[in-house]
Amino acid sequence: MQELRWIWMNGKLLKWEEARVHVLSHALHYGTAIFEGIRCYRTSKGPAVFRLSEHIQRFFDSAKIVRMTLPYSKREIEEAVLQVVRENQVEECYIRPIAFRGYGRMGVDPTECQVDCVIAAWCWGAYMGDKGLTEGIRAKISSYVRTYINAGSPRAKASANYLNSALAKMEARELGYDEAILLDKDGFVSEGSGENIFYVKNGVLFTPHPYSILLGITRDAVIQLARNLGMQVEETLCTRDDLYLADEVFFTGTAAEITPVVEIDNRQIGSGKPGPVTRKLQEHFFRIVRGEDSSYRHWLTYV
Ligand code: PMP
């Protein structure tokens, strides 16, 4: 992670090394935090943030689910995100707003702890490497089950959900794979450790229904884009066999963008190379985020 100069913390810009928290912050002990991951892309008109208002809306939705009142308005957080990009003078970056229960009181109940709010940014290339984007990655169905809807809240981008993701990711990598695919408690495919999943069969695009997953903003973008390109898109129950027998599989996410999956559990997917639908969606997606497709201009906020 390349250090930048400024981090926004509780309304002030602090130097990177001075943005610190107390070791007895509630969130550090009990995972009481919610966060976002947003990308800002280089365009011919300067840096542009992709789907800023949708990310900030999800930030506030996550806060509502975990019963955290943010001491800022959506507009103030949006403005602060833009300020962080501007002040750090970067063309492209990954932006991480986080709100967490800070220092105040120990014990599980967070309600008496203050809510701290931070926005950091750093330069981040392809999440699973440039080779992953162009040649595809190998995934494994995880032995870990995705957090159940009434145990954690998958709709919230909550830090506590990411122990589940981290365990799955570590397991997959230790076994020599790039990424994990988690099933839900009923055995249906939910998502990757930090990505949503799609598959293509006979020209139709399928993705798991929106119940046991984080409702990804890239997922939504890909659904809209595919429909606009005339494709049929179905949100469905999806089994591991559907993935094994798919013509193409890919992950979507802010960090992962559109990453082809060419092998799952040592079974080759389709031709074993990124397929034509995946490549077409990637091509359109990267044109959109770089401001080269005016019909999606409303998805960009120029810094
Ligand atoms: N699922 C999980 C568990 C994630 O962490 C992410 C990344 N935020 C996604 C899906 C994809 O969401 P988005 O496209 O909004 O980044």
Short mmCIF file of C-alpha atoms and ligand atoms in Angstrom, two decimals:
data_model
loop_
_atom_site.label_atom_id
_atom_site.label_comp_id
_atom_site.label_asym_id
_atom_site.label_seq_id
_atom_site.Cartn_x
_atom_site.Cartn_y
_atom_site.Cartn_z
CA MET A 1 0.00 0.00 0.00
CA GLN A 2 1.49 3.29 -1.09
CA GLU A 3 1.15 5.94 1.60
CA LEU A 4 -0.58 9.15 0.58
CA ARG A 5 -0.36 12.44 2.43
CA TRP A 6 -3.79 13.04 3.91
CA ILE A 7 -6.52 11.11 5.73
CA TRP A 8 -9.87 12.69 6.63
CA MET A 9 -10.77 11.94 10.25
CA ASN A 10 -13.82 13.29 12.05
CA GLY A 11 -14.03 16.33 9.80
CA LYS A 12 -10.32 17.22 9.65
CA LEU A 13 -7.54 16.36 7.26
CA LEU A 14 -4.70 14.71 9.19
CA LYS A 15 -1.29 13.62 7.98
CA TRP A 16 -1.28 9.89 7.07
CA GLU A 17 0.90 8.93 10.05
CA GLU A 18 -1.14 10.99 12.49
CA ALA A 19 -4.53 9.36 11.79
CA ARG A 20 -4.53 7.01 14.80
CA VAL A 21 -7.03 5.33 17.12
CA HIS A 22 -6.82 4.19 20.75
CA VAL A 23 -6.07 0.48 21.36
CA LEU A 24 -9.24 0.26 23.43
CA SER A 25 -11.46 1.40 20.57
CA HIS A 26 -14.61 -0.71 20.67
CA ALA A 27 -14.42 -1.71 16.99
CA LEU A 28 -10.95 -3.19 17.40
CA HIS A 29 -12.29 -5.63 20.00
CA TYR A 30 -15.81 -6.35 18.80
CA GLY A 31 -15.83 -5.55 15.08
CA THR A 32 -18.33 -2.72 15.41
CA ALA A 33 -17.51 -0.88 12.19
CA ILE A 34 -19.00 -0.41 8.74
CA PHE A 35 -17.09 0.67 5.69
CA GLU A 36 -17.07 1.25 1.94
CA GLY A 37 -14.69 0.59 -0.92
CA ILE A 38 -14.85 3.03 -3.82
CA ARG A 39 -12.66 3.49 -6.87
CA CYS A 40 -11.58 6.71 -8.51
CA TYR A 41 -10.38 6.36 -12.12
CA ARG A 42 -8.20 8.46 -14.38
CA THR A 43 -10.23 10.00 -17.22
CA SER A 44 -9.41 12.54 -19.92
CA LYS A 45 -11.25 15.14 -17.78
CA GLY A 46 -9.32 14.33 -14.60
CA PRO A 47 -10.05 11.84 -11.80
CA ALA A 48 -13.64 10.59 -11.53
CA VAL A 49 -15.23 8.61 -8.69
CA PHE A 50 -17.36 5.67 -9.84
CA ARG A 51 -20.92 5.59 -8.48
CA LEU A 52 -20.15 7.80 -5.49
CA SER A 53 -23.75 8.42 -4.38
CA GLU A 54 -24.59 4.68 -4.49
CA HIS A 55 -21.57 3.89 -2.30
CA ILE A 56 -22.44 6.60 0.20
CA GLN A 57 -26.06 5.43 0.28
CA ARG A 58 -24.83 1.89 1.08
CA PHE A 59 -22.54 3.35 3.79
CA PHE A 60 -25.58 4.91 5.45
CA ASP A 61 -27.66 1.75 4.93
CA SER A 62 -24.92 -0.31 6.62
CA ALA A 63 -24.86 2.18 9.52
CA LYS A 64 -28.63 1.89 9.89
CA ILE A 65 -28.50 -1.92 9.98
CA VAL A 66 -25.85 -1.91 12.74
CA ARG A 67 -27.62 0.93 14.59
CA MET A 68 -24.92 3.53 14.23
CA THR A 69 -25.85 7.19 13.77
CA LEU A 70 -23.30 8.93 11.61
CA PRO A 71 -22.61 12.50 12.70
CA TYR A 72 -22.47 13.70 9.06
CA SER A 73 -24.90 13.99 6.18
CA LYS A 74 -24.53 12.01 2.94
CA ARG A 75 -23.56 15.23 1.18
CA GLU A 76 -20.84 15.95 3.73
CA ILE A 77 -19.37 12.44 3.33
CA GLU A 78 -19.51 12.70 -0.48
CA GLU A 79 -17.75 16.05 -0.33
CA ALA A 80 -15.14 14.64 2.08
CA VAL A 81 -14.43 11.74 -0.31
CA LEU A 82 -13.79 14.22 -3.13
CA GLN A 83 -11.64 16.34 -0.83
CA VAL A 84 -9.46 13.32 0.05
CA VAL A 85 -8.82 12.59 -3.64
CA ARG A 86 -8.18 16.24 -4.43
CA GLU A 87 -5.82 16.91 -1.51
CA ASN A 88 -3.83 13.76 -2.14
CA GLN A 89 -3.41 14.81 -5.78
CA VAL A 90 -3.89 11.30 -7.16
CA GLU A 91 -5.32 10.43 -10.55
CA GLU A 92 -6.51 6.95 -9.60
CA CYS A 93 -7.08 5.46 -6.18
CA TYR A 94 -9.15 3.21 -3.96
CA ILE A 95 -11.12 5.09 -1.29
CA ARG A 96 -12.03 3.64 2.08
CA PRO A 97 -14.65 5.43 4.21
CA ILE A 98 -15.08 3.70 7.59
CA ALA A 99 -17.28 4.50 10.59
CA PHE A 100 -16.59 2.71 13.83
CA ARG A 101 -17.38 2.64 17.53
CA GLY A 102 -14.39 4.30 19.10
CA TYR A 103 -12.95 4.77 22.53
CA GLY A 104 -15.36 5.02 25.44
CA ARG A 105 -16.46 1.88 27.13
CA MET A 106 -15.55 -1.82 27.00
CA GLY A 107 -18.14 -4.58 26.89
CA VAL A 108 -20.19 -5.84 23.97
CA ASP A 109 -22.87 -3.11 23.96
CA PRO A 110 -21.47 -0.33 21.74
CA THR A 111 -24.19 2.24 22.29
CA GLU A 112 -22.18 4.42 24.65
CA CYS A 113 -19.12 4.57 22.43
CA GLN A 114 -18.63 7.51 20.10
CA VAL A 115 -18.89 6.98 16.35
CA ASP A 116 -15.65 7.93 14.60
CA CYS A 117 -15.56 8.48 10.88
CA VAL A 118 -12.49 8.22 8.64
CA ILE A 119 -11.88 8.44 4.89
CA ALA A 120 -8.55 7.18 3.59
CA ALA A 121 -7.35 6.49 0.07
CA TRP A 122 -4.46 4.62 -1.50
CA CYS A 123 -3.27 3.55 -4.91
CA TRP A 124 -4.41 0.02 -5.67
CA GLY A 125 -3.97 -1.82 -8.94
CA ALA A 126 -5.83 -4.94 -10.06
CA TYR A 127 -7.01 -6.75 -6.88
CA MET A 128 -6.01 -10.19 -8.13
CA GLY A 129 -3.15 -8.94 -10.29
CA ASP A 130 -3.09 -7.78 -13.91
CA LYS A 131 -2.73 -11.42 -14.97
CA GLY A 132 -5.91 -12.25 -13.03
CA LEU A 133 -7.84 -9.61 -14.98
CA THR A 134 -6.56 -10.72 -18.37
CA GLU A 135 -6.11 -14.48 -17.97
CA GLY A 136 -8.53 -15.29 -15.16
CA ILE A 137 -8.12 -16.84 -11.74
CA ARG A 138 -8.62 -20.20 -10.01
CA ALA A 139 -11.23 -20.46 -7.28
CA LYS A 140 -12.30 -22.99 -4.70
CA ILE A 141 -15.66 -23.65 -3.08
CA SER A 142 -14.97 -22.78 0.54
CA SER A 143 -15.45 -25.07 3.52
CA TYR A 144 -16.73 -21.93 5.28
CA VAL A 145 -20.43 -21.08 4.93
CA ARG A 146 -21.40 -17.47 4.18
CA THR A 147 -22.67 -15.67 7.27
CA TYR A 148 -26.35 -16.53 7.62
CA ILE A 149 -28.82 -13.68 7.03
CA ASN A 150 -30.06 -13.77 10.60
CA ALA A 151 -26.61 -14.16 12.17
CA GLY A 152 -24.71 -11.36 10.52
CA SER A 153 -26.26 -8.96 8.05
CA PRO A 154 -24.81 -9.56 4.60
CA ARG A 155 -26.60 -6.44 3.32
CA ALA A 156 -24.38 -4.37 5.64
CA LYS A 157 -20.77 -3.86 4.64
CA ALA A 158 -19.81 -4.51 8.24
CA SER A 159 -16.28 -5.27 9.41
CA ALA A 160 -17.53 -8.18 11.51
CA ASN A 161 -18.66 -9.99 8.33
CA TYR A 162 -15.08 -10.02 7.09
CA LEU A 163 -13.77 -12.60 9.54
CA ASN A 164 -15.91 -15.04 7.55
CA SER A 165 -14.36 -13.68 4.33
CA ALA A 166 -10.81 -13.71 5.71
CA LEU A 167 -11.07 -17.34 6.85
CA ALA A 168 -12.36 -18.38 3.44
CA LYS A 169 -9.71 -16.35 1.58
CA MET A 170 -6.83 -17.71 3.69
CA GLU A 171 -8.05 -21.28 3.24
CA ALA A 172 -8.31 -20.87 -0.54
CA ARG A 173 -4.85 -19.31 -0.85
CA GLU A 174 -3.20 -21.84 1.44
CA LEU A 175 -4.59 -24.57 -0.82
CA GLY A 176 -3.10 -22.86 -3.88
CA TYR A 177 -6.20 -21.08 -5.26
CA ASP A 178 -6.66 -17.36 -5.82
CA GLU A 179 -10.09 -16.89 -4.33
CA ALA A 180 -12.87 -18.60 -2.35
CA ILE A 181 -16.50 -19.04 -3.37
CA LEU A 182 -18.78 -19.28 -0.35
CA LEU A 183 -22.05 -21.20 -0.28
CA ASP A 184 -24.95 -20.06 1.88
CA LYS A 185 -26.32 -22.12 4.76
CA ASP A 186 -28.64 -24.01 2.35
CA GLY A 187 -25.75 -24.89 0.07
CA PHE A 188 -26.44 -22.40 -2.72
CA VAL A 189 -23.71 -20.20 -4.14
CA SER A 190 -23.54 -16.79 -2.48
CA GLU A 191 -20.37 -14.86 -3.40
CA GLY A 192 -16.59 -14.59 -3.20
CA SER A 193 -14.75 -13.36 -0.10
CA GLY A 194 -14.96 -9.80 -1.45
CA GLU A 195 -16.80 -10.13 -4.77
CA ASN A 196 -20.14 -11.04 -6.27
CA ILE A 197 -20.25 -13.87 -8.78
CA PHE A 198 -21.86 -14.31 -12.21
CA TYR A 199 -21.99 -17.18 -14.67
CA VAL A 200 -22.94 -17.45 -18.34
CA LYS A 201 -24.82 -20.44 -19.74
CA ASN A 202 -26.09 -20.57 -23.33
CA GLY A 203 -25.82 -16.78 -23.65
CA VAL A 204 -27.84 -15.99 -20.49
CA LEU A 205 -26.16 -14.24 -17.56
CA PHE A 206 -26.98 -15.60 -14.09
CA THR A 207 -26.12 -14.31 -10.63
CA PRO A 208 -27.25 -15.44 -7.16
CA HIS A 209 -30.39 -13.76 -5.88
CA PRO A 210 -29.79 -10.83 -3.52
CA TYR A 211 -30.39 -12.49 -0.14
CA SER A 212 -27.16 -13.91 1.26
CA ILE A 213 -24.78 -11.54 -0.50
CA LEU A 214 -23.52 -8.01 -0.22
CA LEU A 215 -25.50 -6.09 -2.82
CA GLY A 216 -22.56 -5.08 -4.92
CA ILE A 217 -22.55 -1.82 -6.81
CA THR A 218 -20.41 -3.38 -9.54
CA ARG A 219 -22.94 -6.25 -9.66
CA ASP A 220 -25.67 -3.71 -10.25
CA ALA A 221 -23.58 -1.95 -12.91
CA VAL A 222 -22.93 -5.24 -14.73
CA ILE A 223 -26.62 -6.21 -14.61
CA GLN A 224 -27.62 -2.83 -16.08
CA LEU A 225 -24.84 -2.89 -18.65
CA ALA A 226 -25.62 -6.46 -19.79
CA ARG A 227 -29.33 -5.67 -20.14
CA ASN A 228 -28.50 -2.53 -22.12
CA LEU A 229 -26.37 -4.71 -24.40
CA GLY A 230 -29.45 -6.87 -25.01
CA MET A 231 -28.50 -9.78 -22.78
CA GLN A 232 -30.93 -11.73 -20.63
CA VAL A 233 -29.91 -11.50 -16.95
CA GLU A 234 -31.43 -13.69 -14.23
CA GLU A 235 -31.05 -13.47 -10.45
CA THR A 236 -31.42 -17.04 -9.35
CA LEU A 237 -30.62 -19.88 -6.97
CA CYS A 238 -27.27 -21.18 -8.13
CA THR A 239 -25.50 -24.41 -7.21
CA ARG A 240 -21.84 -25.34 -7.40
CA ASP A 241 -22.74 -27.62 -10.32
CA ASP A 242 -24.13 -24.62 -12.22
CA LEU A 243 -20.69 -23.05 -11.86
CA TYR A 244 -18.78 -26.21 -12.85
CA LEU A 245 -20.91 -26.54 -16.01
CA ALA A 246 -21.06 -22.84 -16.91
CA ASP A 247 -19.64 -21.52 -20.18
CA GLU A 248 -18.06 -18.60 -18.28
CA VAL A 249 -17.76 -17.43 -14.66
CA PHE A 250 -16.57 -14.07 -13.37
CA PHE A 251 -16.35 -12.07 -10.16
CA THR A 252 -17.40 -8.43 -9.81
CA GLY A 253 -16.39 -5.92 -7.17
CA THR A 254 -14.94 -2.48 -6.69
CA ALA A 255 -11.52 -3.95 -5.96
CA ALA A 256 -11.85 -6.99 -8.29
CA GLU A 257 -13.62 -5.01 -11.08
CA ILE A 258 -14.57 -7.82 -13.52
CA THR A 259 -12.24 -10.77 -12.91
CA PRO A 260 -12.69 -13.93 -15.01
CA VAL A 261 -12.72 -17.28 -13.16
CA VAL A 262 -11.31 -20.01 -15.39
CA GLU A 263 -11.13 -22.91 -12.98
CA ILE A 264 -13.19 -23.97 -9.93
CA ASP A 265 -12.23 -26.94 -7.73
CA ASN A 266 -9.84 -28.18 -10.46
CA ARG A 267 -12.60 -28.21 -13.09
CA GLN A 268 -11.93 -26.07 -16.15
CA ILE A 269 -14.68 -23.52 -16.78
CA GLY A 270 -15.74 -23.39 -20.44
CA SER A 271 -12.66 -23.08 -22.65
CA GLY A 272 -10.42 -22.46 -19.64
CA LYS A 273 -9.87 -18.88 -20.86
CA PRO A 274 -11.87 -15.68 -20.23
CA GLY A 275 -14.95 -16.07 -22.45
CA PRO A 276 -16.44 -13.65 -24.99
CA VAL A 277 -19.23 -12.36 -22.71
CA THR A 278 -16.81 -11.68 -19.86
CA ARG A 279 -14.39 -9.91 -22.22
CA LYS A 280 -17.16 -7.83 -23.76
CA LEU A 281 -18.45 -6.75 -20.33
CA GLN A 282 -14.89 -5.96 -19.16
CA GLU A 283 -14.27 -3.86 -22.26
CA HIS A 284 -17.47 -1.82 -21.77
CA PHE A 285 -16.90 -1.53 -18.01
CA PHE A 286 -13.40 -0.09 -18.40
CA ARG A 287 -14.62 2.36 -21.03
CA ILE A 288 -17.41 3.49 -18.69
CA VAL A 289 -15.20 4.01 -15.62
CA ARG A 290 -12.67 5.93 -17.73
CA GLY A 291 -15.39 8.28 -18.95
CA GLU A 292 -15.26 7.01 -22.55
CA ASP A 293 -18.97 6.10 -22.78
CA SER A 294 -21.18 9.17 -22.46
CA SER A 295 -24.35 7.13 -21.86
CA TYR A 296 -23.02 6.23 -18.40
CA ARG A 297 -21.79 9.73 -17.56
CA HIS A 298 -24.20 9.81 -14.58
CA TRP A 299 -22.14 7.06 -12.88
CA LEU A 300 -19.11 9.34 -12.59
CA THR A 301 -18.43 12.22 -10.22
CA TYR A 302 -15.53 14.29 -11.46
CA VAL A 303 -13.22 15.34 -8.66
N1 PMP B 1 -19.35 -9.06 -1.75
C1 PMP B 1 -18.49 -8.77 -0.76
C2 PMP B 1 -18.43 -9.66 0.42
C3 PMP B 1 -17.64 -7.66 -0.86
O1 PMP B 1 -16.76 -7.38 0.12
C4 PMP B 1 -17.69 -6.84 -2.01
C5 PMP B 1 -16.78 -5.66 -2.14
N2 PMP B 1 -17.35 -4.50 -1.61
C6 PMP B 1 -18.62 -7.16 -3.02
C7 PMP B 1 -19.43 -8.29 -2.85
C8 PMP B 1 -18.75 -6.34 -4.26
O2 PMP B 1 -19.37 -5.11 -3.96
P1 PMP B 1 -19.03 -3.80 -4.80
O3 PMP B 1 -19.21 -4.15 -6.22
O4 PMP B 1 -20.03 -2.80 -4.33
O5 PMP B 1 -17.65 -3.42 -4.47
#
